PDB file of C-alpha atoms in Angstrom:
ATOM      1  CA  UNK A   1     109.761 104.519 213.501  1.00 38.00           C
ATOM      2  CA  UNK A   2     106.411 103.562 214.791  1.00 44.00           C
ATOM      3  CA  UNK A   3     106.441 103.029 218.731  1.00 44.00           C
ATOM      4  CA  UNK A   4     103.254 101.051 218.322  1.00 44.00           C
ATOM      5  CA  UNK A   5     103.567  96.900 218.182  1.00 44.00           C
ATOM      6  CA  UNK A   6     101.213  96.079 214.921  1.00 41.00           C
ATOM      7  CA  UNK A   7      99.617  93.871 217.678  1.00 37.00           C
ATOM      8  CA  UNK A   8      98.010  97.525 218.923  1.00 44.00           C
ATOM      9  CA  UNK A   9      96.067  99.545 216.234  1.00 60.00           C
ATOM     10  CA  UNK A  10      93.546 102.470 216.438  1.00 61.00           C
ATOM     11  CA  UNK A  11      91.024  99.837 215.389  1.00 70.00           C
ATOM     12  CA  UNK A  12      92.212  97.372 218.390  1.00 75.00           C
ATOM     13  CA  UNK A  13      92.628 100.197 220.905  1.00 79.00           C
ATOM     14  CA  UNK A  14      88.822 101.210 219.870  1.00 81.00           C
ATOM     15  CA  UNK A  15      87.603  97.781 220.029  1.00 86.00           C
ATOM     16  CA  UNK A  16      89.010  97.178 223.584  1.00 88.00           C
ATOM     17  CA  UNK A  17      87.459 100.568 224.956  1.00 89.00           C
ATOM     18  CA  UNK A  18      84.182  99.797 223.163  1.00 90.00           C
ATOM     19  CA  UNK A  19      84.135  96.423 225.337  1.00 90.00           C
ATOM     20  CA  UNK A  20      85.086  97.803 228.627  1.00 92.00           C
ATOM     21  CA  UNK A  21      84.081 101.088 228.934  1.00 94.00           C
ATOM     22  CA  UNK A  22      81.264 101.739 226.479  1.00 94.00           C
ATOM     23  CA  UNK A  23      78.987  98.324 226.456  1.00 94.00           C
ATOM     24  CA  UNK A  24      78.573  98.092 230.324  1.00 95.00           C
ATOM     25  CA  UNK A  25      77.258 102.020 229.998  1.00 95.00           C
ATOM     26  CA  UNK A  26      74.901 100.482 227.434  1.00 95.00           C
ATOM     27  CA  UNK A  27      73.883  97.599 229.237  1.00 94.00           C
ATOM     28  CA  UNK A  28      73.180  99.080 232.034  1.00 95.00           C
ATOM     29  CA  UNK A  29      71.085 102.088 231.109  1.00 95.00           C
ATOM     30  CA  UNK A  30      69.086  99.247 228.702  1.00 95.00           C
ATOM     31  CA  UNK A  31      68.672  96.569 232.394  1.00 94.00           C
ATOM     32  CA  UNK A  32      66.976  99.930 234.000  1.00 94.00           C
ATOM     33  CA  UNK A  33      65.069 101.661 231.135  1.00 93.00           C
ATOM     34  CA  UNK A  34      64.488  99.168 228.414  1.00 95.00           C
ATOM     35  CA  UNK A  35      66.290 101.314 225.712  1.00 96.00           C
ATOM     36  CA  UNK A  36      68.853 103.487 225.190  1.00 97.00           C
ATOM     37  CA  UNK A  37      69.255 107.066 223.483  1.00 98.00           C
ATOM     38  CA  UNK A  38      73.240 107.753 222.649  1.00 98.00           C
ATOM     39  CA  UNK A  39      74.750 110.940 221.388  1.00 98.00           C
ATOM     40  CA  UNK A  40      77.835 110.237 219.552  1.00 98.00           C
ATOM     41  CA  UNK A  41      79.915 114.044 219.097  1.00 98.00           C
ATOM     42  CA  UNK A  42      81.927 113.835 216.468  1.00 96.00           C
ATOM     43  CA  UNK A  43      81.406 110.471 215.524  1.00 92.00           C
ATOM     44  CA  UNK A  44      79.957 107.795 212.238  1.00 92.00           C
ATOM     45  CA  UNK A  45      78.173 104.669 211.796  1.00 92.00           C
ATOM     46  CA  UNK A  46      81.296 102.745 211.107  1.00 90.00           C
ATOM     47  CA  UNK A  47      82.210 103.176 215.079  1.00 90.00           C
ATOM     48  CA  UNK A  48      79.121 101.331 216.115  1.00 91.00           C
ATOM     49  CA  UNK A  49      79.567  98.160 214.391  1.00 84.00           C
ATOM     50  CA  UNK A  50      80.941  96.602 217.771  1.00 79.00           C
ATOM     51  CA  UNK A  51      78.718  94.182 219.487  1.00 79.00           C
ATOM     52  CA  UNK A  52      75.239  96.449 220.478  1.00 86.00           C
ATOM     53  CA  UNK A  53      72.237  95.353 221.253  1.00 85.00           C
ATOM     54  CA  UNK A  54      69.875  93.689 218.688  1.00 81.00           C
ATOM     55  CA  UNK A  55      67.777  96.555 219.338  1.00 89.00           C
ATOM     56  CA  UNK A  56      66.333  99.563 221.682  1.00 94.00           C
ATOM     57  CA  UNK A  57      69.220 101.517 221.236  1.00 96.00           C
ATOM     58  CA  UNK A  58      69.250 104.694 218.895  1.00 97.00           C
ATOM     59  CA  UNK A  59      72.031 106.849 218.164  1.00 97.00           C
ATOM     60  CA  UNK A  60      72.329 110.389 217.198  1.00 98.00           C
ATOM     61  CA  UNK A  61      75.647 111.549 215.164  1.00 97.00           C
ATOM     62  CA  UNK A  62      76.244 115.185 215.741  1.00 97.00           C
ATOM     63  CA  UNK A  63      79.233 116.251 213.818  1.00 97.00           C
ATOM     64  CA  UNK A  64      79.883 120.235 212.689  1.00 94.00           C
ATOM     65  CA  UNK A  65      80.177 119.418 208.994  1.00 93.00           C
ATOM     66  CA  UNK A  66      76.956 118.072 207.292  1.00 88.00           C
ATOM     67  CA  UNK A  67      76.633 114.163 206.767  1.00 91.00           C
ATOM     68  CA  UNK A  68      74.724 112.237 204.501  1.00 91.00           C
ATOM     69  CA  UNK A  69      71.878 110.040 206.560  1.00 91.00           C
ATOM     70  CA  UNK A  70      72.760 107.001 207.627  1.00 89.00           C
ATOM     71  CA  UNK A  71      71.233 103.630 205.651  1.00 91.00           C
ATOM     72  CA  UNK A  72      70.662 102.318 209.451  1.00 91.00           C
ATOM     73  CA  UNK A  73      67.101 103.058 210.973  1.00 91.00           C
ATOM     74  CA  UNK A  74      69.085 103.277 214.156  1.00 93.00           C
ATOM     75  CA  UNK A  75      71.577 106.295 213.326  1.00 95.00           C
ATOM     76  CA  UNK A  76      70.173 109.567 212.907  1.00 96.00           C
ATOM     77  CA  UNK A  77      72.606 112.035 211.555  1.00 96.00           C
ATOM     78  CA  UNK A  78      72.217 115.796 213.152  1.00 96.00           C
ATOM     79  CA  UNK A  79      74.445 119.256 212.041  1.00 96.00           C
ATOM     80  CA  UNK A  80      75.652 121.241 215.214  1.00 96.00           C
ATOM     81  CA  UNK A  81      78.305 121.909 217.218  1.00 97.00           C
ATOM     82  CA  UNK A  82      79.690 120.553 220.278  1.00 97.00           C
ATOM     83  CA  UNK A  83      80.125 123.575 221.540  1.00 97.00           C
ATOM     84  CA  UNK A  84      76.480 124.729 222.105  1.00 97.00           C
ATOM     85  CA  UNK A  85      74.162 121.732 221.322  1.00 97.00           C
ATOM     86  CA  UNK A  86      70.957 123.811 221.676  1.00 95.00           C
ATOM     87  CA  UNK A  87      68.840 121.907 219.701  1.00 95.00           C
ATOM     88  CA  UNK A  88      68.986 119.742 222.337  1.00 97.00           C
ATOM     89  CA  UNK A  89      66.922 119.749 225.821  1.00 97.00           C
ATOM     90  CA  UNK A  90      68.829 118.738 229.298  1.00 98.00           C
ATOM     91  CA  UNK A  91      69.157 115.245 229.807  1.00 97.00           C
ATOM     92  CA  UNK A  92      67.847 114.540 225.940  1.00 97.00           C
ATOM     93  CA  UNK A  93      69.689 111.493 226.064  1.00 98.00           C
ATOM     94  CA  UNK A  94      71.454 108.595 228.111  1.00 97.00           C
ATOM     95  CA  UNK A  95      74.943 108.758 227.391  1.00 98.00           C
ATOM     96  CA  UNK A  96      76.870 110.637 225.709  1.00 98.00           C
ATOM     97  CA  UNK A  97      79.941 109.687 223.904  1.00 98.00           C
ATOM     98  CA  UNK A  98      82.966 111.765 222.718  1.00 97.00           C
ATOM     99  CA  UNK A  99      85.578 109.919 221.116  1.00 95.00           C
ATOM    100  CA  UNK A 100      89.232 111.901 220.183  1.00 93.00           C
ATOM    101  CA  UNK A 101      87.072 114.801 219.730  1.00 97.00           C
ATOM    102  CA  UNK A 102      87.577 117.733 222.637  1.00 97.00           C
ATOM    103  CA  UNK A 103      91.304 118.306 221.805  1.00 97.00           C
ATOM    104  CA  UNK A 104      89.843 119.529 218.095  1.00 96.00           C
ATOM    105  CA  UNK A 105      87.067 121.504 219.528  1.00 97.00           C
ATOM    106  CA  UNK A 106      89.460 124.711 220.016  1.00 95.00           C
ATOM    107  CA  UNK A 107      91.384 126.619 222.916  1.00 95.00           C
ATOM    108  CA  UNK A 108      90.553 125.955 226.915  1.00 97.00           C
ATOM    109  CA  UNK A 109      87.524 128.251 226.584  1.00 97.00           C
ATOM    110  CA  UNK A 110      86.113 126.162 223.501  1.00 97.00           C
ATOM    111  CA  UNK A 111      86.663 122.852 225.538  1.00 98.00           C
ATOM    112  CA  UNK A 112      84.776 124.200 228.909  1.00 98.00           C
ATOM    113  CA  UNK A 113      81.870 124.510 226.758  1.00 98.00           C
ATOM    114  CA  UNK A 114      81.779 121.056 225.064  1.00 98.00           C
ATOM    115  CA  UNK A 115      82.759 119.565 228.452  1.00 98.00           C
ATOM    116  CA  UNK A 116      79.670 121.327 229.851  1.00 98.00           C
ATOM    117  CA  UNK A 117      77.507 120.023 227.083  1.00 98.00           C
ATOM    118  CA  UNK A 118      78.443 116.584 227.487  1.00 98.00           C
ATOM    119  CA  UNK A 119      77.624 116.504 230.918  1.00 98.00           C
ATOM    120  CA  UNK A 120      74.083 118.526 230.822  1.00 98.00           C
ATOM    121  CA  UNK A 121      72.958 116.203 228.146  1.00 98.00           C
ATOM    122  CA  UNK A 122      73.013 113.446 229.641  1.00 98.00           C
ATOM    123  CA  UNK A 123      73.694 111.365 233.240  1.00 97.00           C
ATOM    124  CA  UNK A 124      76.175 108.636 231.399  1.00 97.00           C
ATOM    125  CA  UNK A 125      78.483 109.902 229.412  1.00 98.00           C
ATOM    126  CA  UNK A 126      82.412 108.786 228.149  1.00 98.00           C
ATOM    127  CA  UNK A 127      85.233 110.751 226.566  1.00 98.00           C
ATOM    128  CA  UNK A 128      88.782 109.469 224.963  1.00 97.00           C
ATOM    129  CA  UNK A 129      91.320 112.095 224.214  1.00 97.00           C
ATOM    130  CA  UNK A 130      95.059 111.307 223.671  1.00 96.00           C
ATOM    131  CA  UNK A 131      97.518 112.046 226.468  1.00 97.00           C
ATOM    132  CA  UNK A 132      99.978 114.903 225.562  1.00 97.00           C
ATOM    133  CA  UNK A 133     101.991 113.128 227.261  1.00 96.00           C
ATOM    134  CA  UNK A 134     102.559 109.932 225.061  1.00 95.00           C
ATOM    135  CA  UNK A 135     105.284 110.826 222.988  1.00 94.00           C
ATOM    136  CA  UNK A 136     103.605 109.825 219.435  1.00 93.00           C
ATOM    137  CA  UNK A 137     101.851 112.450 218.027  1.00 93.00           C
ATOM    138  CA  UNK A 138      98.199 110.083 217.151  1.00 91.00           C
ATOM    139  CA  UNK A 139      97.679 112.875 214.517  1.00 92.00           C
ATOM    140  CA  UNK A 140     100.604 113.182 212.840  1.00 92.00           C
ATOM    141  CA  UNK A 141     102.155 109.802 213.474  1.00 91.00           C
ATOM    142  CA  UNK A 142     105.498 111.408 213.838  1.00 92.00           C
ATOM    143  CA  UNK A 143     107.482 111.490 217.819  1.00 94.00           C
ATOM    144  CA  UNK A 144     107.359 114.500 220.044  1.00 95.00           C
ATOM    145  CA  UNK A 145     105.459 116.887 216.943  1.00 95.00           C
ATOM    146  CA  UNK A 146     103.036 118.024 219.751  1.00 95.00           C
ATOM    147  CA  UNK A 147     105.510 118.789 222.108  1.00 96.00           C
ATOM    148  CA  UNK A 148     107.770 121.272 219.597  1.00 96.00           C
ATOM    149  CA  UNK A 149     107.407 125.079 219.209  1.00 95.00           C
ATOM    150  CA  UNK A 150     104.436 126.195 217.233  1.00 94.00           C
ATOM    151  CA  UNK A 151     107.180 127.613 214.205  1.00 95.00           C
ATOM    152  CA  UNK A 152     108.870 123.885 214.061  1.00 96.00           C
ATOM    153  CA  UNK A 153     105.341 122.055 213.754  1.00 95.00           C
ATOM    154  CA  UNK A 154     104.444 124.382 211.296  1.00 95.00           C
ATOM    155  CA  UNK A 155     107.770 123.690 209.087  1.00 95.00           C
ATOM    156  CA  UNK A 156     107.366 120.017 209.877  1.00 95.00           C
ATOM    157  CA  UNK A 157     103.247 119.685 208.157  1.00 96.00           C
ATOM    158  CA  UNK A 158     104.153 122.445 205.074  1.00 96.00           C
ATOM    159  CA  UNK A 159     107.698 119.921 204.440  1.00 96.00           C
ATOM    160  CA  UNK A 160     105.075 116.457 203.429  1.00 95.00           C
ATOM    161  CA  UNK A 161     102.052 115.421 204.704  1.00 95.00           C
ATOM    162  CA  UNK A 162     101.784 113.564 208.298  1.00 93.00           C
ATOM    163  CA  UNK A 163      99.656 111.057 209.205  1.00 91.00           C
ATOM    164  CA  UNK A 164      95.870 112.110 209.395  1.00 90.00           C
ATOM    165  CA  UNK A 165      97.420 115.696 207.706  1.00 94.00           C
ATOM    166  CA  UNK A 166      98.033 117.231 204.453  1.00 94.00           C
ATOM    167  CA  UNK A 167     101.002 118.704 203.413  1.00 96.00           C
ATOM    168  CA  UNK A 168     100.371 122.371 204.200  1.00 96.00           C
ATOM    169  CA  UNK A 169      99.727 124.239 201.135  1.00 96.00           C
ATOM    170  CA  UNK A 170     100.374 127.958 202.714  1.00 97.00           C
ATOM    171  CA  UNK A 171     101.421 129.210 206.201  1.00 97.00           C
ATOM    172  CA  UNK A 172      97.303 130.121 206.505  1.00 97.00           C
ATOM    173  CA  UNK A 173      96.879 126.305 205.824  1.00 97.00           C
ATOM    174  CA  UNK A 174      99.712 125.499 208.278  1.00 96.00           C
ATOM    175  CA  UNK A 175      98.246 127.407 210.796  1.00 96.00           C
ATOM    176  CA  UNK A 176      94.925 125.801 210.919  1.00 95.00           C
ATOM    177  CA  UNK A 177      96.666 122.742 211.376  1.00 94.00           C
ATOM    178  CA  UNK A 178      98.825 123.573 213.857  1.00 94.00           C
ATOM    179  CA  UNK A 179      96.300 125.071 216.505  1.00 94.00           C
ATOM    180  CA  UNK A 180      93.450 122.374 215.580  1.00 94.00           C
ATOM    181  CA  UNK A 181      94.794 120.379 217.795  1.00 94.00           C
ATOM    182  CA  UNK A 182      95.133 121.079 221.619  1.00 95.00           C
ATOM    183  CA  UNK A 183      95.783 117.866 223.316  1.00 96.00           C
ATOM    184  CA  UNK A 184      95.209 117.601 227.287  1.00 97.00           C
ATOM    185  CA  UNK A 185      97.051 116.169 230.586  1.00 97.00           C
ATOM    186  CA  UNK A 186      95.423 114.034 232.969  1.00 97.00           C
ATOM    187  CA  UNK A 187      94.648 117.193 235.366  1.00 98.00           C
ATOM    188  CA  UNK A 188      93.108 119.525 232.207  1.00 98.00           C
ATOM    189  CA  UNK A 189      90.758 116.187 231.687  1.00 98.00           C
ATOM    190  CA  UNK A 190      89.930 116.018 235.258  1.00 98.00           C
ATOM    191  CA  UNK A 191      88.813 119.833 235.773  1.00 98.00           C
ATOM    192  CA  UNK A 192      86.681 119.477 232.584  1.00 98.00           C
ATOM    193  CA  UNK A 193      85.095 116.592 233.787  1.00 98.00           C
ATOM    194  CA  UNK A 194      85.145 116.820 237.980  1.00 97.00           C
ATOM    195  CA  UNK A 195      82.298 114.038 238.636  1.00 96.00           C
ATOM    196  CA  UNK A 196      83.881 111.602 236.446  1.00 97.00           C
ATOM    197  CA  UNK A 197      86.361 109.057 237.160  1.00 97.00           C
ATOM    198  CA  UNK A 198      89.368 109.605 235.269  1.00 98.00           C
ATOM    199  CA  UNK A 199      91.448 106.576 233.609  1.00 97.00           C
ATOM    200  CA  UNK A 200      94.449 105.956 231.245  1.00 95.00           C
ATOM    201  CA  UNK A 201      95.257 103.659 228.459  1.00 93.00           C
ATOM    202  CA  UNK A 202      98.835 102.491 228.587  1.00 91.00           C
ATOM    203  CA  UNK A 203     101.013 101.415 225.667  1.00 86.00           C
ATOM    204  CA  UNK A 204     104.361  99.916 226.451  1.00 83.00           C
ATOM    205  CA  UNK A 205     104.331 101.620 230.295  1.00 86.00           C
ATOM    206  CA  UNK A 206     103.374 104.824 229.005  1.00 91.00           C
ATOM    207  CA  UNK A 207     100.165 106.531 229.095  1.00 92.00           C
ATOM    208  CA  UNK A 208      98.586 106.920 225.821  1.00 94.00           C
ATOM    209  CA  UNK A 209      94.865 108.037 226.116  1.00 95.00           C
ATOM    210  CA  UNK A 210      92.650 109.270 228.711  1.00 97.00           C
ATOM    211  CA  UNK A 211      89.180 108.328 229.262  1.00 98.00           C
ATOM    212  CA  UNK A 212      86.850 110.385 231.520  1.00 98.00           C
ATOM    213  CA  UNK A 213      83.836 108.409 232.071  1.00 97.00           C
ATOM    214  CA  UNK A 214      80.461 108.699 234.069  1.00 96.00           C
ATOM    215  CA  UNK A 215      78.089 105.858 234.716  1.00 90.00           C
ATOM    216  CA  UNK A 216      76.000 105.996 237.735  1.00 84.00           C
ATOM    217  CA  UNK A 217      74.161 103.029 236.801  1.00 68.00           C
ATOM    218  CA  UNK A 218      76.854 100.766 237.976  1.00 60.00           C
TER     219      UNK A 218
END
């Protein structure tokens, strides 16, 4: 059963943040410096089709895997990890934006690191992770998957495939599956990110996301 009203998709729940939390960011770094430069960790061109700016902003799309380059003048496409963004100087950019990305980064150690790359890179930055506490798995689409013991998950994505996963193919397979994911609390979000303010995104009275955002502009 899906606890989500059709009225609330991924695509609406995007579309919403992008309009409250991401476009004043924007705005405001553009009112003070005329243009902004926006590192986008883990993220693709099809993200940024909101409403921006007809132009000064640029956006750099660092994702582990390689991408093809983006058609857009705007987008430029960069190979690295999250983890250690070294190809990049302190404060290389104006915000920096991290959408469902740190609870696929690795374990707590793995996270630290991305957490502290986020925030040496740049003064704005804003970060969306699902709340381990919803009880819909967002990656599975099935109830309470995340909260099980690591042997039931596994029998659960080798018995058909699950939302965003495959059907396991192996217990190696399962494996990877099962510990690519590491979803947070509120109070793992907050020690990663201790000078940013710390919100949630409610579905039906119960906390869905979290968004840890930074924006001394405003």
């Amino acid at each position: 059963m899906n606890m989500i009203p059709r009225s609330f998709r991924r695509s609406q729940f995007r579309e919403e943040r992008f309009r409250t939390h991401v476009r004043p960011i924007i705005d405001a770094v553009m009112k003070k410096r005329g243009s902004c430069r926006i590192l986008d960790m883990g993220g693709d061109a099809d993200y940024w089709q909101f409403d921006l700016p007809d132009s000064g902003v640029e956006i750099w799309l660092l994702n582990i895997e390689a991408k093809e380059p983006s058609p857009d003048p705007r987008f430029h496409v960069v190979q690295g990890d999250a983890r250690d963004v070294a190809q990049f100087a302190d404060l290389n950019f104006d915000f920096v934006h991290s959408n469902s990305l740190i609870e696929h980064v690795g374990r707590w150690a793995d996270m630290k690191r991305v957490a502290a790359e986020i925030r040496r890179l740049a003064p704005n930055y804003y970060v969306q992770t699902p709340n381990f506490w919803f009880p819909l798995d967002p990656h599975s689409n099935a109830p309470i998957m995340h909260w099980l013991p690591q042997p039931l998950q596994r029998r659960l994505v080798s018995s058909k495939s699950r939302g965003f996963y495959a059907k396991a193919t192996s217990l190696d397979h399962a494996m990877q599956i099962v510990e690519g994911t590491s979803m947070l609390d509120r109070a793992q979000l907050a020690e990663l990110f201790p000078d940013a303010e710390i919100l949630t995104e409610n579905v039906l009275f119960l906390p869905k996301s979290l968004i840890a955002i930074r924006n001394p502009e405003l």
